[in-house]
Amino acid sequence: MEQRDDAGQRKALGTHQAWAALGGDPGLTERISYTGPPGLLAARLPVMDLARSTVAVCALAAAELAARRDGGPLPAVRVDDGAVATAFVSERHLRIDGRAPSNFAPLSRFWRTADGWLRTHANYPHHRTRLLGALGLPDTAGPAEAEAVIAGRRAEDLEDTVYAAGGLAVAARTPEEWSAHPQGAILSRHPLLTREPLGADAPPRTLPARAGDPVRPAAGLRVLDLTRVIAGPVATRTLALLGADVLRIDAPQLPESQDAHSDTGFGKRSTALDLGSPSGRASFEALLDEADVVVTGYRPGALDRFGLAPEVLAERRPGLVVARLSAWGDDGPWGGRRGFDSLVQVATGIAAVEADGAGTPGVLPAQALDHGTGYLLAAAVLRALTEQSRTGGSHLATLALTRTARWLVHGLGNKPERPTPEDTTASTPPTGYDPDHYLRETDSPAGRLRYALPPVSFHGGPVNWATPPGQWGTDAPVWR
């Protein structure tokens, strides 16, 4: 049962908030217990609370679906802080034949500007080219040349210039400045996430019992995964853990890192389809005809030209669950912008709260917006499937990294304070934590992998993925 001391109540606060946002029965949270070493993911903001809560509600949603399918009692859910903290930095623990992948390119960093700070993201070659072009630099330029240009210009001017060129750069703001920004003001009116009916009626979904050892409550369900980078792939990696047949689809002209796929591709398959070509479109339509869930992680509206707006999908296939994720939200002046966790941290004031005593912007101990939103996204899909089995219909879940960021800064019971020179909160080492306990090794088509175990756990459920990740984009565009 859930812990009842002060520490247990504090641990459960975020879980109750997230479960309420998902529309779950509040009484079910009594089945969650918490364990694990203290002091993990230390920061001024309650990062561990966010991480623990998002994993807890995802595990509870999985247990709820398992009980619904098998007609038994709700399995107990156990949340281990060590497993959660390890999984939230899974990309840092990954080793491929002993090699540690590089997670950020040289031009993805903070820069001092004439009036503040700027953060850029240039991990993909096309984003690097656009950033350098916006700065008036050749494609051969490096950090030193970029630094000389950026130092003489205002942060918000650079933000607008780089965005206009199709690149990624965000001026650092405080939480107060973000709240006053038009995009921040709009987001303040949105909840952590939304779940709503979508389109035409559909009969209740039939979910036959899936008895097995382990119990995989999403077994037999087919998920089209149109997501990239971390948050969306973490969500679909979790659905794959729970038994879903997940097929990731990428455009062949968009580059992707095999290293990133080796972290988030567990349990899934991956194919490349050009939806603008007749053959690619035909293959996609055939997949959609048998899909149960579609998860998208592109900018709002970016997939509409392919007929992938949620309303169109539901009309085409009544009974579909559609889950969509974006960086900045679906509306507002930044609704159509590209974005990543590192940039959202800077825009929303997280980097300012985590700054050092000299005012240099800081970062969270994990890409917690990505990972946390990923587990919330998976939980929203699982809850939709459970409710569909009772009431039918098509369902839409909408999430954004900025919504999760607002929850972290304002919604988890914290009151972040400005840093002082002697503040050592983020450097206090945890006690009793051995990450190796939560790591495993396996062979894969990409090589020998060391990876973090999944943190989503309920009694009788899976403790690992059924298959390792394959080579990105090489699977056939067919269901298993």
Coordinates of N, CA, C and O in Angstrom, one line a residue, residues 94-161:
L94 N 23.9 4.4 -22.0 CA 24.1 3.5 -23.2 C 25.5 3.4 -23.6 O 26.3 4.3 -23.6
R95 N 25.9 2.1 -23.9 CA 27.2 1.8 -24.5 C 26.9 0.9 -25.6 O 26.1 -0.1 -25.5
I96 N 27.6 1.1 -26.7 CA 27.5 0.3 -27.9 C 28.9 -0.2 -28.2 O 29.8 0.5 -28.6
D97 N 29.1 -1.5 -28.0 CA 30.4 -2.2 -28.0 C 31.4 -1.4 -27.2 O 32.6 -1.2 -27.6
G98 N 31.0 -0.9 -26.0 CA 31.8 -0.2 -25.1 C 32.0 1.3 -25.3 O 32.5 2.0 -24.5
R99 N 31.4 1.7 -26.4 CA 31.5 3.2 -26.8 C 30.4 4.0 -26.2 O 29.2 3.5 -26.3
A100 N 30.6 5.1 -25.7 CA 29.6 6.0 -25.2 C 29.2 7.0 -26.3 O 30.1 7.8 -26.8
P101 N 28.0 7.0 -26.7 CA 27.6 8.0 -27.8 C 27.7 9.4 -27.3 O 27.6 9.7 -26.1
S102 N 27.8 10.3 -28.3 CA 27.8 11.7 -28.0 C 26.4 12.3 -28.1 O 25.8 12.1 -29.1
N103 N 25.9 12.9 -27.0 CA 24.5 13.3 -27.0 C 24.3 14.8 -27.5 O 23.2 15.1 -27.9
F104 N 25.3 15.6 -27.5 CA 25.2 17.0 -28.0 C 26.4 17.3 -28.9 O 27.5 17.0 -28.6
A105 N 26.1 18.0 -30.0 CA 27.1 18.4 -30.9 C 27.7 19.7 -30.4 O 27.2 20.4 -29.5
P106 N 28.9 20.1 -31.0 CA 29.7 21.2 -30.5 C 28.9 22.5 -30.5 O 29.1 23.4 -29.7
L107 N 28.0 22.7 -31.5 CA 27.2 23.9 -31.6 C 25.9 23.9 -30.9 O 25.1 24.8 -30.9
S108 N 25.6 22.8 -30.1 CA 24.5 22.7 -29.2 C 24.9 23.1 -27.8 O 25.4 22.2 -27.1
R109 N 24.7 24.3 -27.4 CA 25.3 24.8 -26.1 C 24.7 26.2 -25.8 O 23.9 26.7 -26.5
F110 N 25.2 26.6 -24.6 CA 24.9 28.0 -24.2 C 25.9 28.9 -24.8 O 27.1 28.6 -24.9
W111 N 25.4 30.2 -25.1 CA 26.3 31.2 -25.6 C 26.0 32.5 -24.9 O 24.9 32.9 -24.6
R112 N 27.1 33.3 -24.5 CA 26.9 34.6 -23.9 C 26.6 35.6 -25.0 O 27.3 35.6 -26.1
T113 N 25.6 36.4 -24.9 CA 25.2 37.4 -25.9 C 25.5 38.7 -25.3 O 25.9 38.9 -24.2
A114 N 25.1 39.8 -26.1 CA 25.4 41.1 -25.6 C 24.5 41.5 -24.4 O 24.9 42.4 -23.7
D115 N 23.4 40.8 -24.3 CA 22.5 41.2 -23.2 C 22.0 40.0 -22.3 O 21.1 40.2 -21.5
G116 N 22.6 38.8 -22.5 CA 22.1 37.7 -21.7 C 22.7 36.4 -22.2 O 23.9 36.3 -22.5
W117 N 21.9 35.4 -22.4 CA 22.3 34.1 -22.8 C 21.4 33.5 -23.9 O 20.2 33.8 -24.0
L118 N 22.0 32.7 -24.7 CA 21.3 32.0 -25.8 C 21.6 30.5 -25.8 O 22.8 30.2 -25.5
R119 N 20.7 29.7 -26.1 CA 20.9 28.2 -26.2 C 20.6 27.8 -27.6 O 19.5 28.2 -28.1
T120 N 21.5 27.1 -28.2 CA 21.2 26.6 -29.6 C 21.2 25.0 -29.6 O 21.7 24.4 -28.7
H121 N 20.5 24.5 -30.6 CA 20.5 23.1 -30.8 C 20.8 22.8 -32.3 O 20.1 23.2 -33.2
A122 N 21.9 22.0 -32.5 CA 22.4 21.8 -33.8 C 22.9 20.3 -33.9 O 23.9 20.1 -34.6
N123 N 22.2 19.4 -33.3 CA 22.6 18.0 -33.4 C 22.5 17.4 -34.8 O 23.2 16.6 -35.2
Y124 N 21.4 17.8 -35.5 CA 21.2 17.3 -36.8 C 21.9 18.2 -37.8 O 22.0 19.4 -37.7
P125 N 22.5 17.6 -38.9 CA 23.2 18.4 -39.9 C 22.4 19.6 -40.5 O 23.0 20.7 -40.7
H126 N 21.1 19.4 -40.8 CA 20.4 20.5 -41.4 C 20.1 21.6 -40.4 O 20.1 22.8 -40.8
H127 N 20.0 21.3 -39.1 CA 19.9 22.4 -38.1 C 21.2 23.1 -38.0 O 21.2 24.3 -37.8
R128 N 22.3 22.4 -38.0 CA 23.6 23.1 -37.9 C 23.8 24.0 -39.1 O 24.2 25.2 -38.9
T129 N 23.5 23.6 -40.3 CA 23.6 24.4 -41.5 C 22.8 25.7 -41.4 O 23.2 26.8 -41.7
R130 N 21.6 25.5 -41.0 CA 20.7 26.7 -40.8 C 21.1 27.6 -39.8 O 21.0 28.9 -39.9
L131 N 21.6 27.1 -38.7 CA 22.1 28.0 -37.6 C 23.3 28.8 -38.1 O 23.3 30.1 -37.9
L132 N 24.3 28.2 -38.7 CA 25.4 28.9 -39.2 C 25.0 29.9 -40.3 O 25.6 31.0 -40.4
G133 N 24.1 29.5 -41.2 CA 23.6 30.5 -42.2 C 23.0 31.7 -41.6 O 23.2 32.8 -42.1
A134 N 22.2 31.5 -40.5 CA 21.6 32.6 -39.9 C 22.6 33.6 -39.2 O 22.3 34.8 -39.1
L135 N 23.7 33.0 -38.8 CA 24.8 33.8 -38.2 C 25.7 34.4 -39.3 O 26.7 35.1 -38.9
G136 N 25.4 34.1 -40.6 CA 26.3 34.6 -41.6 C 27.6 33.9 -41.7 O 28.6 34.5 -42.2
L137 N 27.6 32.7 -41.3 CA 28.9 31.9 -41.3 C 28.8 30.8 -42.3 O 27.7 30.2 -42.6
P138 N 30.0 30.3 -42.8 CA 30.0 29.2 -43.8 C 29.7 27.9 -43.0 O 29.9 27.8 -41.8
D139 N 29.4 26.9 -43.7 CA 29.1 25.6 -43.1 C 30.3 25.0 -42.5 O 30.2 24.0 -41.7
T140 N 31.5 25.5 -42.8 CA 32.7 24.9 -42.2 C 33.1 25.6 -40.8 O 34.0 25.2 -40.2
A141 N 32.3 26.6 -40.4 CA 32.6 27.3 -39.2 C 32.4 26.5 -38.0 O 31.6 25.5 -38.0
G142 N 33.1 26.8 -36.9 CA 33.0 26.1 -35.7 C 32.6 26.9 -34.5 O 32.2 28.1 -34.7
P143 N 32.7 26.4 -33.3 CA 32.2 27.2 -32.1 C 32.9 28.5 -32.0 O 32.3 29.5 -31.5
A144 N 34.2 28.7 -32.3 CA 34.9 29.9 -32.1 C 34.3 31.0 -33.0 O 34.1 32.2 -32.5
E145 N 34.1 30.7 -34.2 CA 33.5 31.7 -35.1 C 32.1 32.1 -34.7 O 31.7 33.2 -34.7
A146 N 31.3 31.1 -34.3 CA 29.9 31.3 -33.8 C 29.9 32.2 -32.6 O 29.1 33.1 -32.4
E147 N 30.8 31.9 -31.7 CA 30.9 32.7 -30.4 C 31.2 34.1 -30.7 O 30.6 35.0 -30.0
A148 N 32.0 34.4 -31.6 CA 32.4 35.8 -31.9 C 31.2 36.6 -32.5 O 31.0 37.8 -32.1
V149 N 30.3 35.9 -33.3 CA 29.2 36.6 -33.8 C 28.1 36.8 -32.7 O 27.5 37.9 -32.6
I150 N 27.8 35.7 -32.0 CA 26.8 35.7 -31.0 C 27.0 36.7 -29.9 O 26.1 37.4 -29.4
A151 N 28.3 36.9 -29.5 CA 28.6 37.7 -28.4 C 28.2 39.2 -28.6 O 28.0 39.9 -27.6
G152 N 28.2 39.6 -29.9 CA 27.9 41.0 -30.1 C 26.4 41.3 -30.4 O 26.1 42.5 -30.8
R153 N 25.5 40.3 -30.3 CA 24.1 40.5 -30.6 C 23.2 40.2 -29.4 O 23.5 39.5 -28.5
R154 N 22.0 40.8 -29.5 CA 21.0 40.5 -28.5 C 20.4 39.1 -28.6 O 20.2 38.6 -29.7
A155 N 20.1 38.5 -27.5 CA 19.6 37.1 -27.5 C 18.3 37.0 -28.2 O 18.1 36.1 -29.0
E156 N 17.3 37.8 -27.9 CA 16.0 37.7 -28.6 C 16.1 38.0 -30.1 O 15.4 37.4 -30.9
D157 N 17.0 38.9 -30.5 CA 17.2 39.1 -31.9 C 17.7 37.9 -32.6 O 17.3 37.5 -33.7
L158 N 18.7 37.2 -32.0 CA 19.2 36.0 -32.5 C 18.2 34.9 -32.5 O 18.1 34.1 -33.5
E159 N 17.4 34.8 -31.5 CA 16.3 33.8 -31.5 C 15.4 34.0 -32.7 O 15.1 33.0 -33.4
D160 N 15.0 35.2 -33.0 CA 14.1 35.4 -34.2 C 14.8 35.1 -35.5 O 14.2 34.6 -36.4
T161 N 16.1 35.6 -35.6 CA 16.8 35.4 -36.8 C 17.1 33.9 -37.1 O 16.9 33.5 -38.3

